[in-house]
CSV table of C-alpha atoms in Angstrom, one decimal:
chain,number,residue,atom,x,y,z
A,16,MET,CA,92.3,43.4,-65.6
A,17,ASP,CA,91.1,42.8,-69.1
A,18,SER,CA,87.5,41.8,-69.3
A,19,ASN,CA,88.2,39.7,-72.3
A,20,GLN,CA,90.4,37.3,-70.4
A,21,PRO,CA,88.7,34.1,-69.2
A,22,ARG,CA,87.7,33.9,-65.5
A,23,ALA,CA,88.9,31.3,-63.2
A,24,GLU,CA,85.9,29.0,-62.2
A,25,THR,CA,85.3,28.0,-58.6
A,26,PRO,CA,85.2,24.3,-58.1
A,27,GLN,CA,81.7,23.0,-57.1
A,28,PRO,CA,81.0,19.9,-54.9
A,29,PRO,CA,79.4,16.9,-56.7
A,30,GLN,CA,75.6,17.2,-56.8
A,31,GLY,CA,75.0,13.6,-55.9
A,32,ARG,CA,77.0,13.8,-52.7
A,33,ARG,CA,75.3,17.0,-51.4
A,34,GLY,CA,71.8,15.7,-52.1
A,35,GLY,CA,72.5,12.4,-50.3
A,36,GLY,CA,73.7,14.1,-47.2
A,37,GLY,CA,70.6,16.2,-46.8
A,38,ASN,CA,68.2,13.3,-47.3
A,39,GLY,CA,70.0,11.3,-44.6
A,40,PHE,CA,69.8,14.1,-42.1
A,41,SER,CA,66.0,14.6,-42.8
A,42,ALA,CA,65.4,10.9,-42.2
A,43,ILE,CA,67.3,10.9,-39.0
A,44,LEU,CA,65.4,14.0,-37.8
A,45,ALA,CA,62.1,12.4,-38.7
A,46,VAL,CA,62.9,9.2,-36.7
A,47,PHE,CA,64.1,11.3,-33.8
A,48,LEU,CA,61.0,13.4,-33.7
A,49,SER,CA,58.8,10.2,-33.9
A,50,PHE,CA,60.6,8.8,-30.9
A,51,ILE,CA,60.1,12.1,-29.1
A,52,ALA,CA,56.4,12.1,-29.9
A,53,ILE,CA,56.0,8.5,-28.8
A,54,PHE,CA,57.8,9.3,-25.5
A,55,VAL,CA,55.6,12.4,-24.9
A,56,MET,CA,52.5,10.3,-25.5
A,57,MET,CA,53.7,7.6,-23.1
A,58,ILE,CA,54.5,10.3,-20.5
A,59,ASN,CA,51.0,11.8,-20.8
A,60,GLN,CA,49.3,8.4,-20.4
A,61,SER,CA,48.7,6.5,-17.2
A,62,PRO,CA,50.8,3.5,-16.4
A,63,SER,CA,47.9,1.2,-16.9
A,64,THR,CA,47.3,2.6,-20.4
A,65,ILE,CA,51.0,2.2,-21.2
A,66,ARG,CA,50.9,-1.4,-20.1
A,67,ASN,CA,47.7,-1.9,-22.1
A,68,GLY,CA,49.3,-0.5,-25.2
A,69,LEU,CA,52.5,-2.5,-24.8
A,70,SER,CA,50.9,-5.8,-23.7
A,71,ILE,CA,50.0,-8.6,-26.1
A,72,LEU,CA,48.3,-10.9,-23.6
A,73,HIS,CA,45.5,-9.4,-21.5
A,74,GLN,CA,42.9,-10.6,-19.1
A,75,VAL,CA,39.1,-9.8,-19.0
A,76,PRO,CA,37.9,-10.0,-15.4
A,77,GLU,CA,34.8,-11.8,-14.4
A,78,GLY,CA,31.6,-9.7,-14.7
A,79,HIS,CA,33.2,-7.7,-17.5
A,80,VAL,CA,33.5,-8.0,-21.3
A,81,GLY,CA,36.5,-6.9,-23.4
A,82,VAL,CA,36.0,-4.0,-25.9
A,83,TYR,CA,38.7,-3.1,-28.5
A,84,TRP,CA,39.7,0.0,-30.5
A,85,LYS,CA,42.0,-0.3,-33.5
A,86,GLY,CA,43.5,3.0,-34.6
A,87,GLY,CA,40.9,4.8,-32.5
A,88,ALA,CA,38.0,3.0,-34.2
A,89,LEU,CA,35.7,0.9,-32.0
A,90,GLN,CA,35.6,-2.7,-33.1
A,91,LYS,CA,32.5,-4.9,-32.9
A,92,THR,CA,34.5,-7.7,-31.3
A,93,ILE,CA,33.4,-8.4,-27.7
A,94,THR,CA,35.3,-10.9,-25.6
A,95,ASP,CA,34.2,-12.8,-22.6
A,96,PRO,CA,36.1,-13.1,-19.3
A,97,GLY,CA,39.5,-14.9,-19.6
A,98,PHE,CA,42.8,-14.4,-21.4
A,99,HIS,CA,43.0,-12.9,-24.9
A,100,LEU,CA,45.6,-11.7,-27.4
A,101,LYS,CA,45.9,-8.3,-29.2
A,102,LEU,CA,48.4,-6.3,-31.2
A,103,PRO,CA,50.5,-3.9,-29.1
A,104,PHE,CA,50.3,-0.1,-30.0
A,105,ILE,CA,47.7,-0.8,-32.7
A,106,THR,CA,44.8,-2.3,-30.7
A,107,HIS,CA,43.6,-0.7,-27.5
A,108,TYR,CA,41.5,-2.7,-25.0
A,109,GLU,CA,39.1,-1.7,-22.1
A,110,PRO,CA,37.2,-3.9,-19.7
A,111,VAL,CA,33.5,-2.9,-19.4
A,112,GLN,CA,31.4,-4.1,-16.5
A,113,VAL,CA,28.1,-5.8,-17.4
A,114,THR,CA,27.0,-6.8,-13.9
A,115,LEU,CA,25.2,-4.7,-11.3
A,116,GLN,CA,27.2,-1.6,-10.3
A,117,THR,CA,26.6,1.3,-8.0
A,118,ASP,CA,27.5,4.9,-8.8
A,119,GLN,CA,27.7,7.5,-6.1
A,120,VAL,CA,26.9,11.0,-7.1
A,121,ARG,CA,28.1,13.4,-4.5
A,122,ASP,CA,27.6,17.1,-3.6
A,123,ILE,CA,24.6,18.0,-5.6
A,124,SER,CA,23.5,21.5,-4.9
A,125,CYS,CA,20.1,22.8,-6.0
A,126,GLY,CA,17.7,25.6,-5.3
A,127,THR,CA,14.1,25.1,-4.1
A,128,LYS,CA,11.1,26.8,-5.4
A,129,GLY,CA,11.4,29.4,-2.6
A,130,GLY,CA,15.0,30.1,-3.4
A,131,VAL,CA,16.7,28.1,-0.6
A,132,MET,CA,19.9,26.4,-1.5
A,133,ILE,CA,20.2,22.8,-0.3
A,134,ASN,CA,22.8,20.1,-0.9
A,135,PHE,CA,22.4,16.4,-1.4
A,136,GLU,CA,25.6,14.9,0.0
A,137,LYS,CA,25.2,11.5,-1.8
A,138,ILE,CA,22.9,9.8,-4.2
A,139,GLU,CA,23.5,6.1,-5.1
A,140,VAL,CA,22.3,4.7,-8.4
A,141,VAL,CA,22.3,1.0,-9.0
A,142,HIS,CA,22.4,0.1,-12.7
A,143,GLN,CA,23.5,-2.5,-15.2
A,144,LEU,CA,24.7,-2.3,-18.8
A,145,HIS,CA,23.4,-5.3,-20.7
A,146,LYS,CA,26.0,-7.3,-22.7
A,147,ASP,CA,24.0,-7.2,-26.0
A,148,HIS,CA,24.1,-3.3,-26.0
A,149,VAL,CA,27.7,-2.8,-25.0
A,150,HIS,CA,28.9,-1.9,-28.5
A,151,ASP,CA,26.1,0.5,-29.3
A,152,THR,CA,26.3,2.2,-26.0
A,153,LEU,CA,30.1,2.7,-26.1
A,154,LEU,CA,29.8,3.8,-29.8
A,155,ASN,CA,27.4,6.6,-28.9
A,156,TYR,CA,28.6,7.6,-25.4
A,157,GLY,CA,32.1,6.2,-24.8
A,158,VAL,CA,33.5,4.1,-22.0
A,159,GLN,CA,32.4,6.7,-19.5
A,160,TYR,CA,28.7,6.4,-20.5
A,161,ASP,CA,27.6,6.7,-16.9
A,162,ASN,CA,28.9,10.3,-16.8
A,163,THR,CA,26.2,11.2,-19.3
A,164,TRP,CA,23.3,9.0,-18.1
A,165,ILE,CA,24.0,8.8,-14.4
A,166,TYR,CA,26.1,11.6,-13.0
A,167,ASP,CA,25.0,14.5,-15.3
A,168,LYS,CA,21.4,13.2,-15.5
A,169,ILE,CA,21.1,13.0,-11.7
A,170,HIS,CA,22.3,16.6,-11.3
A,171,HIS,CA,19.7,17.7,-13.9
A,172,GLU,CA,16.8,15.8,-12.5
A,173,ILE,CA,17.6,16.8,-8.9
A,174,ASN,CA,17.7,20.5,-9.9
A,175,LYS,CA,14.6,20.1,-11.9
A,176,PHE,CA,12.8,18.5,-8.9
A,177,CYS,CA,14.0,21.1,-6.4
A,178,SER,CA,13.0,24.0,-8.6
A,179,SER,CA,9.4,22.8,-8.7
A,180,HIS,CA,9.0,22.1,-5.0
A,181,SER,CA,9.2,24.0,-1.8
A,182,LEU,CA,11.7,23.3,0.9
A,183,GLN,CA,9.0,21.8,3.1
A,184,GLN,CA,8.1,19.4,0.3
A,185,VAL,CA,11.6,18.4,-0.6
A,186,TYR,CA,12.8,18.0,3.0
A,187,ILE,CA,9.7,16.4,4.5
A,188,ASP,CA,6.5,16.0,2.6
A,189,VAL,CA,7.6,14.3,-0.6
A,190,PHE,CA,11.1,13.2,0.3
A,191,ASP,CA,10.0,9.6,0.4
A,192,GLN,CA,9.0,9.9,-3.3
A,193,ILE,CA,12.3,11.2,-4.6
A,194,ASP,CA,13.8,7.8,-5.0
A,195,GLU,CA,11.1,6.6,-7.3
A,196,LYS,CA,10.9,9.9,-9.2
A,197,MET,CA,14.6,9.8,-9.9
A,198,LYS,CA,14.5,6.1,-11.0
A,199,ASP,CA,11.6,6.8,-13.3
A,200,ALA,CA,13.3,9.8,-14.9
A,201,LEU,CA,16.6,8.1,-15.4
A,202,GLN,CA,15.0,4.9,-16.8
A,203,GLY,CA,12.7,6.9,-19.1
A,204,ASP,CA,15.6,8.7,-20.9
A,205,CYS,CA,17.8,5.6,-20.9
A,206,LYS,CA,15.0,3.5,-22.4
A,207,ARG,CA,14.7,6.1,-25.2
A,208,TYR,CA,18.3,7.0,-25.9
A,209,ALA,CA,20.4,4.2,-24.3
A,210,PRO,CA,18.3,1.1,-24.1
A,211,GLY,CA,21.2,-1.0,-22.9
A,212,ILE,CA,21.3,0.7,-19.5
A,213,GLU,CA,18.8,-0.5,-16.9
A,214,ILE,CA,18.3,1.5,-13.7
A,215,MET,CA,17.6,-0.9,-10.8
A,216,SER,CA,17.2,1.6,-7.9
A,217,VAL,CA,18.1,5.1,-6.7
A,218,ARG,CA,18.8,5.9,-3.0
A,219,VAL,CA,18.7,9.6,-2.1
A,220,THR,CA,20.2,10.8,1.2
A,221,LYS,CA,18.5,13.5,3.3
A,222,PRO,CA,19.6,16.9,1.9
A,223,THR,CA,21.7,19.4,3.9
A,224,ILE,CA,19.8,22.6,4.6
A,225,PRO,CA,20.9,25.9,6.2
A,226,GLU,CA,21.4,25.7,9.9
A,227,SER,CA,18.8,28.3,10.9
A,228,ILE,CA,16.1,26.6,8.7
A,229,ARG,CA,17.1,23.2,10.1
A,230,ARG,CA,16.6,24.4,13.7
A,231,ASN,CA,13.2,25.8,12.7
A,232,PHE,CA,12.3,22.4,11.1
A,233,GLU,CA,13.5,20.6,14.3
A,234,GLN,CA,11.3,22.9,16.4
A,235,MET,CA,8.4,22.3,14.1
A,236,GLU,CA,9.0,18.6,14.3
A,237,GLU,CA,9.3,18.8,18.0
A,238,GLU,CA,5.9,20.6,18.3
A,239,ARG,CA,4.4,18.2,15.8
A,240,THR,CA,5.7,15.3,17.9
A,241,LYS,CA,4.1,16.9,21.0
A,242,VAL,CA,0.8,17.3,19.2
A,243,LEU,CA,1.0,13.7,18.0
A,244,ILE,CA,1.8,12.5,21.5
A,245,ALA,CA,-1.2,14.5,22.8
A,246,ILE,CA,-3.4,13.1,20.1
A,247,GLU,CA,-2.1,9.6,20.9
A,248,LYS,CA,-2.8,10.0,24.6
A,249,GLN,CA,-6.3,11.2,23.8
A,250,ARG,CA,-6.8,8.2,21.6
A,251,VAL,CA,-5.6,6.0,24.4
A,252,VAL,CA,-8.0,7.6,26.9
A,253,GLU,CA,-10.8,7.3,24.4
A,254,LYS,CA,-9.9,3.7,23.8
A,255,GLU,CA,-9.8,3.0,27.5
A,256,ALA,CA,-13.1,4.7,28.0
A,257,GLU,CA,-14.5,2.8,25.1
A,258,THR,CA,-13.1,-0.4,26.5
A,259,SER,CA,-14.6,0.4,29.9
A,260,LYS,CA,-17.9,1.1,28.2
A,261,LYS,CA,-17.8,-2.1,26.3
A,262,LYS,CA,-16.8,-3.9,29.5
A,263,ALA,CA,-19.7,-2.4,31.4
A,264,ILE,CA,-22.1,-3.1,28.5
A,265,SER,CA,-20.8,-6.7,28.4
A,266,GLU,CA,-21.2,-7.0,32.2
A,267,ALA,CA,-24.7,-5.5,32.0
A,268,LYS,CA,-25.6,-7.9,29.1
A,269,LYS,CA,-24.2,-10.7,31.1
A,270,ILE,CA,-26.3,-9.8,34.2
A,271,ALA,CA,-29.3,-9.3,32.0
A,272,ASN,CA,-28.8,-12.6,30.3
A,273,VAL,CA,-28.4,-14.3,33.7
A,274,SER,CA,-31.6,-12.6,35.0
A,275,LYS,CA,-33.4,-13.5,31.9
A,276,ILE,CA,-32.3,-17.1,32.3
A,277,LEU,CA,-33.3,-17.1,35.9
A,278,MET,CA,-36.7,-15.6,35.1
A,279,GLU,CA,-37.2,-18.1,32.3
A,280,GLN,CA,-36.3,-20.8,34.8
A,281,LYS,CA,-38.9,-19.4,37.3
A,282,LEU,CA,-41.5,-19.1,34.5
A,283,MET,CA,-40.8,-22.6,33.4
A,284,LYS,CA,-41.3,-23.8,37.0
A,285,LYS,CA,-44.5,-21.8,37.3
A,286,ASN,CA,-45.7,-23.1,34.0
A,287,SER,CA,-44.8,-26.6,35.0
A,288,ALA,CA,-46.6,-26.2,38.4
A,289,ARG,CA,-49.6,-24.6,36.6
A,290,LYS,CA,-49.8,-27.4,34.1
A,291,GLN,CA,-49.4,-30.0,36.8
A,292,GLN,CA,-52.2,-28.3,38.8
A,293,GLU,CA,-54.3,-28.2,35.7
A,294,ILE,CA,-53.7,-31.8,35.2
A,295,GLU,CA,-54.6,-32.6,38.8
A,296,ASN,CA,-57.7,-30.4,38.5
A,297,GLN,CA,-58.7,-32.2,35.4
A,298,ILE,CA,-58.1,-35.5,37.1
A,299,TYR,CA,-60.1,-34.4,40.2
A,300,MET,CA,-62.9,-33.0,38.1
A,301,ALA,CA,-63.0,-36.1,36.0
A,302,ARG,CA,-63.1,-38.2,39.2
A,303,GLU,CA,-65.8,-36.0,40.8
A,304,LYS,CA,-67.7,-36.0,37.6
A,305,SER,CA,-67.5,-39.7,37.5
A,306,LEU,CA,-68.6,-40.0,41.1
A,307,ALA,CA,-71.5,-37.6,40.6
A,308,ASN,CA,-72.5,-39.5,37.5
A,309,ALA,CA,-72.3,-42.7,39.4
A,310,TYR,CA,-74.3,-41.3,42.3
A,311,PHE,CA,-76.8,-39.7,39.9
A,312,PHE,CA,-77.1,-43.1,38.2
A,313,CYS,CA,-77.6,-44.8,41.5
A,314,VAL,CA,-80.3,-42.3,42.6
A,315,LEU,CA,-82.0,-42.7,39.3
A,316,LYS,CA,-81.9,-46.4,39.6
A,317,GLU,CA,-83.1,-46.3,43.2
A,318,ALA,CA,-86.0,-43.9,42.2
A,319,LYS,CA,-86.8,-46.2,39.4
A,320,VAL,CA,-86.8,-49.1,41.8
A,321,ASN,CA,-88.8,-47.2,44.3
A,322,ARG,CA,-91.4,-46.3,41.6
A,323,LEU,CA,-91.5,-50.0,40.8
A,324,LYS,CA,-92.0,-50.8,44.5
A,325,LEU,CA,-94.9,-48.5,45.1
A,326,THR,CA,-97.4,-51.2,44.8
A,327,PRO,CA,-100.4,-51.6,47.2
A,328,GLN,CA,-99.0,-54.8,48.5
A,329,PHE,CA,-95.5,-53.1,49.2
A,330,LEU,CA,-97.2,-50.1,50.8
A,331,GLU,CA,-99.3,-52.4,53.0
A,332,LEU,CA,-96.2,-54.3,54.0
A,333,LYS,CA,-94.4,-51.1,54.9
A,334,PHE,CA,-97.4,-50.0,56.9
A,335,ILE,CA,-97.5,-53.2,58.8
A,336,GLU,CA,-93.7,-53.0,59.5
A,337,ALA,CA,-94.1,-49.4,60.7
A,338,ILE,CA,-96.9,-50.4,63.0
A,339,ALA,CA,-94.9,-53.4,64.2
A,340,ASN,CA,-91.9,-51.3,65.0
A,341,ASN,CA,-94.0,-48.9,67.1
A,342,THR,CA,-96.2,-51.6,68.8
A,343,LYS,CA,-95.2,-53.0,72.2
A,344,ILE,CA,-96.4,-56.2,73.6
A,345,PHE,CA,-96.7,-56.5,77.3
A,346,PHE,CA,-96.9,-59.8,79.1
A,347,GLY,CA,-98.2,-60.2,82.7
A,348,GLU,CA,-101.1,-59.4,84.9
A,349,LYS,CA,-100.7,-55.6,85.1
A,350,ILE,CA,-99.9,-53.3,82.3
A,351,GLY,CA,-99.0,-50.4,84.6
A,352,GLY,CA,-96.3,-52.4,86.4
A,353,ASN,CA,-94.7,-53.2,83.2
A,354,GLN,CA,-94.8,-49.6,82.1
A,355,GLN,CA,-93.1,-48.6,85.3
A,356,ARG,CA,-90.4,-51.2,84.8
A,357,GLU,CA,-89.9,-50.0,81.3
A,358,ARG,CA,-89.6,-46.4,82.4
A,359,ALA,CA,-87.2,-47.5,85.1
A,360,ASN,CA,-85.2,-49.2,82.6
């Protein structure tokens, strides 16, 4: 064929029609892929999350507040309990409890200072998130803030405590102090990093220890109980002896007091009798003295009177009287006969 002859041109489709068909297919593909992505997201989410995303009206239960995310960004809006509205698929909502709640941390394994592995079956933490700090707490630590400040923190503090104490201390000696130590440790970090979380109390259950060690502890506790019983019996005996001693002393004091009272009564009687005798003696002496004085006075007066009577005339009178008393007068013829009759008489 001659190269100079003109070639026959192949007919081409219109440019506008080909471009329009490709753009339509791309748009359909994009919409299809979007639906698939939304479907996959809905499958991966829980039914409650799906309902949350689809719902417009939602309810905040009592004891909770409503917290919202728009396009994944936490909003500052905090709603109180009750019914509220939101945009589906755009706004996400979560209820956050602001009353007292109890978290149970289970199966906490730790090693003691001596290398013995023990396990705390359950630790209960009572805490509260204050309403004024809900936004800041969720902004920093998310809805599951208690995973950071309760669950993980309890594991850390328990392991820290066990590593610095022996099994004897953890299981017996300072077990009663673990609750307060855990509470202080949790509250100290929460106060510093998450001030909206308040730790009310911590309850730690008795840890599980190896069976052989547990039997040893039980034997030790049994021996300790026997020793305590013996000590208590000794105290009871000593107390009874002391009581008997006090009772004997009390009885002796009672008898002594009674004897003292009786002796005092006898002494009082003797003193009364002595005083009475003294009074009687004084009365007798006074009477005798008075009589002696009276007699002495009479004698003195009589002597004085006699001295006054010793006159010659009085003496002569007395002489005459004496003679007269001794003189006998006989009447008759014969004196002898009279004398005989006198003697006969």
